[in-house]
Amino acid sequence: VLHAADGIEVIEIGVPADHVTEIDHDMELPTLHERPDREWDGQRFVHSLARDGVFKPFRIPGFEARDTTINANTKGVASVMVARPTGTPDPVWTRHEGDILFNFVMSGSMTLEGEGRSAYRLEKGDAFVIPPRMATRFSDPSSDLELLEVSLPGSFETHVVEEI
């Protein structure tokens, strides 16, 4: 742990979720020894700061994302990206070939459309999971929309779908 303060939000996702996370109220933070190069079961510690992130084209047309480097540091086990719309995107239907695709709305709002499902308006604090190969579309995003996307595996195929 490098820093702790009021107002910090932590999202922890464990797959499989077979352990309990506990709080140590007596631990002094930050810890005295930083070891960013340490590996644990072949995976490295990641300290990703939003202010240092660089946005690049995302897997969904009309969006861009910053890579938190989780994919590289877990050797492809998982990925965490922060995605946002570029301008006013023309929504497209996509299908993904990943195993787990979890999204959390960090800010703003959007409408999630899913094949065979009713459209649903999402806003800050909402989360959703997209099953593999289900056609979905992100429409009517607000200009301040930011999505935290967690995927397993870290790299997977996404296809634009012409018709559903």
Coordinates of N, CA and C in Angstrom, one line a residue:
V1 N 0.9 -1.2 0.0 CA 0.0 0.0 0.0 C 0.9 1.2 0.0
L2 N 0.7 2.1 -1.0 CA 1.5 3.3 -1.1 C 0.9 4.5 -0.5
H3 N -0.5 4.5 -0.4 CA -1.1 5.7 0.1 C -2.5 5.4 0.6
A4 N -3.0 6.0 1.6 CA -4.3 5.9 2.1 C -4.8 7.2 2.6
A5 N -6.1 7.5 2.2 CA -6.7 8.8 2.6 C -8.2 8.8 2.5
D6 N -8.9 9.7 3.1 CA -10.3 9.7 2.9 C -10.6 10.0 1.5
G7 N -11.7 9.4 0.9 CA -12.1 9.7 -0.4 C -11.5 8.8 -1.5
I8 N -10.5 8.0 -1.1 CA -9.9 7.0 -2.1 C -10.9 5.9 -2.3
E9 N -11.1 5.5 -3.5 CA -12.0 4.4 -3.8 C -11.2 3.2 -4.3
V10 N -11.5 2.0 -3.9 CA -10.8 0.8 -4.3 C -11.8 -0.2 -4.8
I11 N -11.6 -0.7 -6.0 CA -12.4 -1.7 -6.6 C -11.6 -3.0 -6.6
E12 N -12.0 -4.0 -5.9 CA -11.2 -5.3 -5.9 C -12.1 -6.3 -6.5
I13 N -11.5 -7.0 -7.5 CA -12.2 -8.1 -8.1 C -11.3 -9.3 -8.0
G14 N -11.8 -10.4 -7.4 CA -11.0 -11.6 -7.3 C -11.7 -12.7 -8.1
V15 N -11.0 -13.4 -9.0 CA -11.6 -14.5 -9.7 C -10.6 -15.6 -9.7
P16 N -10.9 -16.8 -9.2 CA -12.2 -17.0 -8.4 C -12.1 -16.3 -7.1
A17 N -13.3 -15.9 -6.6 CA -13.4 -15.2 -5.3 C -13.4 -16.2 -4.2
D18 N -12.2 -16.7 -3.9 CA -12.1 -17.8 -2.9 C -11.3 -17.3 -1.6
H19 N -11.2 -16.0 -1.4 CA -10.6 -15.5 -0.3 C -11.3 -14.3 0.3
V20 N -11.1 -14.0 1.5 CA -11.7 -12.8 2.2 C -10.6 -11.7 2.3
T21 N -11.0 -10.5 1.9 CA -10.1 -9.4 2.1 C -10.4 -8.8 3.5
E22 N -9.4 -8.5 4.2 CA -9.5 -8.0 5.6 C -8.8 -6.7 5.7
I23 N -9.3 -5.8 6.6 CA -8.7 -4.5 6.9 C -7.8 -4.6 8.1
D24 N -6.6 -4.1 8.1 CA -5.7 -4.1 9.2 C -5.7 -2.6 9.7
H25 N -6.5 -2.3 10.7 CA -6.6 -0.9 11.2 C -5.4 -0.4 11.9
D26 N -4.5 -1.4 12.3 CA -3.3 -1.0 13.0 C -2.1 -0.7 12.1
M27 N -2.2 -1.1 10.9 CA -1.1 -0.9 9.9 C -0.8 0.5 9.6
E28 N 0.4 0.9 9.7 CA 0.8 2.3 9.4 C 1.0 2.5 7.9
L29 N 0.3 3.4 7.3 CA 0.3 3.7 5.9 C 0.9 5.1 5.6
P30 N 1.7 5.2 4.5 CA 2.1 4.2 3.6 C 3.1 3.2 4.3
T31 N 3.3 2.1 3.7 CA 4.3 1.1 4.2 C 5.7 1.7 4.1
L32 N 6.6 1.3 4.9 CA 7.9 1.9 4.9 C 8.8 1.4 3.7
H33 N 8.5 0.3 3.1 CA 9.3 -0.3 2.1 C 8.6 -0.4 0.8
E34 N 9.0 0.3 -0.2 CA 8.4 0.1 -1.6 C 9.2 -0.9 -2.3
R35 N 8.5 -1.9 -2.9 CA 9.1 -2.9 -3.7 C 8.4 -3.1 -5.0
P36 N 8.4 -2.1 -5.9 CA 7.6 -2.2 -7.1 C 8.0 -3.3 -8.1
D37 N 9.2 -3.8 -8.0 CA 9.7 -4.9 -8.9 C 9.4 -6.3 -8.4
R38 N 8.8 -6.4 -7.2 CA 8.6 -7.7 -6.6 C 7.5 -8.5 -7.5
E39 N 7.8 -9.7 -7.6 CA 6.8 -10.6 -8.3 C 6.2 -11.6 -7.3
W40 N 4.9 -11.9 -7.6 CA 4.2 -12.8 -6.8 C 3.5 -13.8 -7.7
D41 N 3.8 -15.0 -7.7 CA 3.3 -16.0 -8.6 C 3.4 -15.5 -10.1
G42 N 4.5 -14.9 -10.4 CA 4.7 -14.4 -11.8 C 4.1 -13.1 -12.2
Q43 N 3.4 -12.5 -11.2 CA 2.7 -11.2 -11.5 C 3.4 -10.1 -10.7
R44 N 3.3 -8.9 -11.3 CA 4.0 -7.8 -10.7 C 3.0 -6.8 -10.2
F45 N 3.5 -6.0 -9.2 CA 2.7 -4.9 -8.6 C 2.4 -3.8 -9.6
V46 N 1.3 -3.2 -9.6 CA 0.9 -2.1 -10.5 C 0.5 -0.9 -9.7
H47 N 1.1 0.2 -10.0 CA 0.7 1.5 -9.4 C 0.4 2.4 -10.6
S48 N -0.9 2.4 -10.9 CA -1.3 3.2 -12.1 C -2.0 4.5 -11.6
L49 N -1.5 5.6 -12.1 CA -2.1 6.9 -11.7 C -2.8 7.5 -13.0
A50 N -4.0 8.0 -12.8 CA -4.8 8.5 -13.9 C -4.1 9.7 -14.5
R51 N -3.4 10.5 -13.8 CA -2.8 11.7 -14.4 C -1.6 11.3 -15.3
D52 N -1.1 10.1 -15.2 CA 0.0 9.6 -16.0 C -0.5 8.8 -17.2
G53 N -1.8 8.5 -17.3 CA -2.3 7.7 -18.3 C -2.4 8.4 -19.7
V54 N -2.2 7.6 -20.7 CA -2.3 8.1 -22.1 C -3.4 7.4 -22.8
F55 N -4.4 8.1 -23.3 CA -5.5 7.5 -24.0 C -5.2 7.2 -25.5
K56 N -5.6 6.0 -25.9 CA -5.3 5.6 -27.3 C -6.6 4.9 -27.7
P57 N -6.8 4.7 -29.1 CA -8.0 4.1 -29.6 C -8.3 2.8 -28.8
F58 N -9.6 2.6 -28.5 CA -10.1 1.5 -27.7 C -10.6 0.4 -28.7
R59 N -11.0 -0.7 -28.1 CA -11.5 -1.9 -28.9 C -12.9 -1.6 -29.4
I60 N -13.6 -0.6 -28.9 CA -14.9 -0.2 -29.4 C -14.8 1.1 -30.2
P61 N -15.1 1.1 -31.5 CA -15.0 2.3 -32.2 C -15.8 3.5 -31.6
G62 N -15.2 4.7 -31.6 CA -15.8 5.8 -31.0 C -15.4 6.1 -29.6
F63 N -14.5 5.2 -29.1 CA -14.0 5.3 -27.7 C -12.5 5.2 -27.7
E64 N -11.9 5.8 -26.6 CA -10.5 5.6 -26.4 C -10.3 5.2 -25.0
A65 N -9.1 4.6 -24.7 CA -8.9 4.1 -23.3 C -7.4 4.3 -22.9
R66 N -7.3 4.3 -21.6 CA -5.9 4.3 -21.1 C -5.7 3.0 -20.4
D67 N -4.5 2.4 -20.6 CA -4.1 1.1 -20.1 C -3.5 1.3 -18.8
T68 N -4.0 0.5 -17.8 CA -3.4 0.6 -16.4 C -2.2 -0.3 -16.3
T69 N -1.8 -1.0 -17.3 CA -0.7 -2.0 -17.4 C -0.9 -3.3 -16.7
I70 N -2.2 -3.5 -16.3 CA -2.5 -4.8 -15.6 C -2.2 -6.0 -16.6
N71 N -2.6 -5.8 -17.8 CA -2.4 -6.9 -18.8 C -0.9 -7.3 -18.9
A72 N -0.1 -6.4 -19.0 CA 1.4 -6.7 -19.1 C 1.9 -7.3 -17.8
N73 N 1.5 -6.7 -16.7 CA 2.0 -7.1 -15.4 C 1.4 -8.4 -14.9
T74 N 0.3 -8.9 -15.5 CA -0.2 -10.2 -15.1 C 0.1 -11.2 -16.2
K75 N 0.9 -10.8 -17.1 CA 1.3 -11.7 -18.3 C 0.0 -12.2 -19.0
G76 N -0.9 -11.3 -19.2 CA -2.1 -11.6 -20.0 C -3.3 -12.2 -19.2
V77 N -3.1 -12.4 -17.9 CA -4.2 -13.0 -17.2 C -5.5 -12.1 -17.1
A78 N -5.2 -10.8 -17.0 CA -6.3 -9.9 -16.9 C -5.9 -8.5 -17.4
S79 N -6.9 -7.7 -17.7 CA -6.6 -6.3 -18.1 C -7.6 -5.4 -17.4
V80 N -7.1 -4.2 -17.2 CA -8.0 -3.1 -16.6 C -7.7 -1.9 -17.5
M81 N -8.8 -1.4 -18.1 CA -8.7 -0.2 -18.9 C -9.7 0.8 -18.4
V82 N -9.4 2.1 -18.7 CA -10.4 3.2 -18.4 C -10.8 3.7 -19.8
A83 N -12.0 3.6 -20.2 CA -12.5 4.0 -21.5 C -13.4 5.2 -21.4
R84 N -13.4 6.0 -22.5 CA -14.3 7.2 -22.6 C -14.6 7.4 -24.0
P85 N -15.7 8.1 -24.3 CA -16.1 8.4 -25.7 C -15.2 9.4 -26.3
T86 N -15.0 9.4 -27.6 CA -14.3 10.4 -28.3 C -15.3 11.2 -29.1
G87 N -15.5 12.4 -28.6 CA -16.6 13.3 -29.2 C -18.0 12.7 -29.0
T88 N -18.7 12.6 -30.1 CA -20.1 12.0 -30.1 C -20.0 10.8 -30.9
P89 N -19.7 9.7 -30.4 CA -19.5 8.5 -31.2 C -20.9 8.0 -31.8
D90 N -20.8 7.4 -33.0 CA -21.9 6.8 -33.6 C -21.9 5.3 -33.1
P91 N -22.9 5.0 -32.2 CA -22.8 3.7 -31.6 C -22.8 2.5 -32.6
V92 N -22.0 1.5 -32.3 CA -21.9 0.3 -33.1 C -22.1 -0.9 -32.2
W93 N -22.6 -1.9 -32.8 CA -22.8 -3.2 -32.1 C -21.5 -4.0 -32.2
T94 N -21.1 -4.6 -31.0 CA -19.9 -5.4 -31.0 C -20.2 -6.7 -30.2
R95 N -19.3 -7.7 -30.5 CA -19.3 -8.9 -29.8 C -17.9 -9.2 -29.3
H96 N -17.7 -9.7 -28.1 CA -16.3 -10.0 -27.7 C -16.2 -11.5 -27.5
E97 N -14.9 -11.9 -27.5 CA -14.6 -13.3 -27.4 C -13.9 -13.6 -26.0
G98 N -14.0 -12.7 -25.1 CA -13.3 -12.8 -23.8 C -14.1 -13.8 -22.9
D99 N -13.6 -14.1 -21.7 CA -14.2 -14.9 -20.8 C -15.1 -14.1 -19.8
I100 N -14.5 -13.1 -19.2 CA -15.2 -12.2 -18.2 C -14.9 -10.8 -18.7
L101 N -16.0 -10.0 -18.8 CA -15.9 -8.6 -19.2 C -16.8 -7.8 -18.3
F102 N -16.2 -7.2 -17.3 CA -16.9 -6.4 -16.2 C -16.6 -5.0 -16.5
N103 N -17.7 -4.1 -16.3 CA -17.5 -2.7 -16.5 C -18.2 -2.0 -15.3
F104 N -17.5 -0.9 -14.8 CA -18.0 -0.1 -13.8 C -18.1 1.4 -14.3
V105 N -19.2 2.0 -14.1 CA -19.3 3.4 -14.5 C -18.7 4.3 -13.5
M106 N -17.5 4.9 -13.8 CA -16.8 5.7 -12.9 C -17.4 7.2 -12.8
S107 N -17.8 7.6 -14.0 CA -18.4 8.9 -14.1 C -19.3 9.0 -15.3
G108 N -20.2 10.0 -15.3 CA -21.1 10.1 -16.5 C -22.2 9.1 -16.6
S109 N -22.7 9.0 -17.8 CA -23.8 8.0 -18.0 C -23.8 7.6 -19.5
M110 N -24.5 6.5 -19.7 CA -24.7 6.0 -21.1 C -25.9 5.0 -21.1
T111 N -26.3 4.6 -22.3 CA -27.3 3.6 -22.4 C -26.6 2.3 -22.9
L112 N -26.9 1.2 -22.2 CA -26.4 -0.1 -22.6 C -27.5 -0.8 -23.3
E113 N -27.2 -1.2 -24.6 CA -28.2 -2.0 -25.3 C -27.6 -3.4 -25.5
G114 N -28.4 -4.4 -25.3 CA -27.9 -5.8 -25.5 C -28.9 -6.6 -26.3
E115 N -28.3 -7.5 -27.1 CA -29.0 -8.4 -28.0 C -30.2 -9.1 -27.2
G116 N -31.4 -8.9 -27.6 CA -32.5 -9.5 -27.0 C -32.9 -8.9 -25.6
R117 N -32.3 -7.8 -25.3 CA -32.6 -7.1 -24.0 C -33.1 -5.7 -24.2
S118 N -33.8 -5.2 -23.2 CA -34.2 -3.8 -23.2 C -33.0 -2.9 -22.9
A119 N -33.0 -1.8 -23.6 CA -32.0 -0.8 -23.3 C -32.1 -0.3 -21.9
Y120 N -30.9 0.0 -21.3 CA -30.9 0.4 -19.9 C -29.9 1.5 -19.7
R121 N -30.4 2.6 -19.0 CA -29.6 3.8 -18.8 C -28.7 3.5 -17.6
L122 N -27.4 3.7 -17.7 CA -26.4 3.5 -16.6 C -25.9 4.8 -16.2
E123 N -25.5 5.0 -14.9 CA -24.9 6.2 -14.4 C -23.8 5.8 -13.4
K124 N -23.1 6.9 -13.0 CA -22.0 6.7 -12.0 C -22.4 5.7 -10.9
G125 N -21.5 4.7 -10.7 CA -21.8 3.7 -9.6 C -22.4 2.4 -10.1
D126 N -22.9 2.4 -11.3 CA -23.5 1.2 -11.9 C -22.4 0.3 -12.4
A127 N -22.7 -1.0 -12.5 CA -21.8 -2.0 -13.0 C -22.5 -3.0 -13.9
F128 N -21.8 -3.6 -14.8 CA -22.5 -4.6 -15.7 C -21.4 -5.5 -16.2
V129 N -21.9 -6.7 -16.6 CA -21.0 -7.8 -17.1 C -21.6 -8.1 -18.5
I130 N -20.8 -8.3 -19.5 CA -21.2 -8.6 -20.8 C -20.8 -10.1 -21.1
P131 N -21.7 -11.0 -21.3 CA -21.4 -12.4 -21.6 C -20.6 -12.5 -22.9
P132 N -19.8 -13.5 -23.1 CA -19.1 -13.7 -24.3 C -20.1 -13.9 -25.5
R133 N -19.7 -13.3 -26.6 CA -20.4 -13.3 -27.9 C -21.8 -12.7 -27.9
M134 N -22.2 -12.0 -26.8 CA -23.5 -11.3 -26.8 C -23.3 -9.9 -27.5
A135 N -24.1 -9.6 -28.5 CA -24.0 -8.3 -29.1 C -24.5 -7.2 -28.2
T136 N -23.6 -6.1 -28.0 CA -24.0 -5.0 -27.2 C -23.6 -3.7 -27.9
R137 N -24.2 -2.6 -27.4 CA -23.9 -1.3 -28.0 C -24.0 -0.3 -26.8
F138 N -22.9 0.6 -26.8 CA -22.9 1.7 -25.9 C -23.4 2.9 -26.6
S139 N -24.6 3.4 -26.2 CA -25.2 4.6 -26.9 C -25.4 5.7 -26.0
D140 N -25.6 6.9 -26.6 CA -25.9 8.1 -25.9 C -25.0 8.4 -24.7
P141 N -23.6 8.2 -24.9 CA -22.8 8.5 -23.7 C -22.7 10.0 -23.4
S142 N -22.6 10.3 -22.1 CA -22.4 11.7 -21.7 C -20.9 12.0 -22.0
S143 N -20.6 13.3 -22.1 CA -19.3 13.7 -22.5 C -18.3 13.4 -21.3
D144 N -18.8 13.2 -20.1 CA -17.9 12.9 -19.0 C -17.9 11.4 -18.6
L145 N -18.4 10.6 -19.5 CA -18.5 9.1 -19.2 C -17.0 8.6 -19.1
E146 N -16.8 7.8 -18.1 CA -15.6 7.0 -17.9 C -16.0 5.6 -17.4
L147 N -15.6 4.6 -18.1 CA -15.8 3.2 -17.7 C -14.6 2.5 -17.3
L148 N -14.6 1.8 -16.2 CA -13.5 0.9 -15.8 C -13.9 -0.4 -16.3
E149 N -13.0 -0.9 -17.2 CA -13.3 -2.3 -17.8 C -12.2 -3.3 -17.3
V150 N -12.7 -4.4 -16.8 CA -11.9 -5.4 -16.3 C -12.2 -6.7 -17.1
S151 N -11.2 -7.3 -17.7 CA -11.4 -8.4 -18.6 C -10.4 -9.6 -18.2
L152 N -11.0 -10.8 -18.5 CA -10.2 -12.0 -18.4 C -10.5 -12.8 -19.6
P153 N -9.5 -13.2 -20.4 CA -8.1 -12.8 -20.3 C -7.8 -11.4 -20.6
G154 N -6.6 -11.0 -20.5 CA -6.2 -9.6 -20.7 C -6.3 -9.1 -22.1
S155 N -6.2 -10.0 -23.1 CA -6.3 -9.7 -24.5 C -7.3 -10.7 -25.1
F156 N -8.2 -10.1 -25.9 CA -9.3 -10.9 -26.5 C -9.8 -10.2 -27.7
E157 N -10.5 -10.9 -28.6 CA -11.0 -10.3 -29.8 C -12.4 -9.7 -29.6
T158 N -12.5 -8.5 -30.3 CA -13.8 -7.8 -30.3 C -14.2 -7.6 -31.8
H159 N -15.4 -7.9 -32.2 CA -15.8 -7.8 -33.6 C -17.0 -6.8 -33.7
V160 N -16.9 -5.9 -34.6 CA -18.1 -5.1 -35.0 C -19.1 -5.9 -35.7
V161 N -20.3 -5.8 -35.3 CA -21.4 -6.6 -35.8 C -22.3 -5.7 -36.7
E162 N -22.4 -6.1 -38.0 CA -23.2 -5.3 -38.9 C -24.7 -5.4 -38.6
E163 N -25.2 -6.6 -38.3 CA -26.6 -6.8 -38.1 C -26.7 -7.8 -36.9
I164 N -27.8 -7.5 -36.1 CA -28.1 -8.5 -35.0 C -29.4 -9.1 -35.2

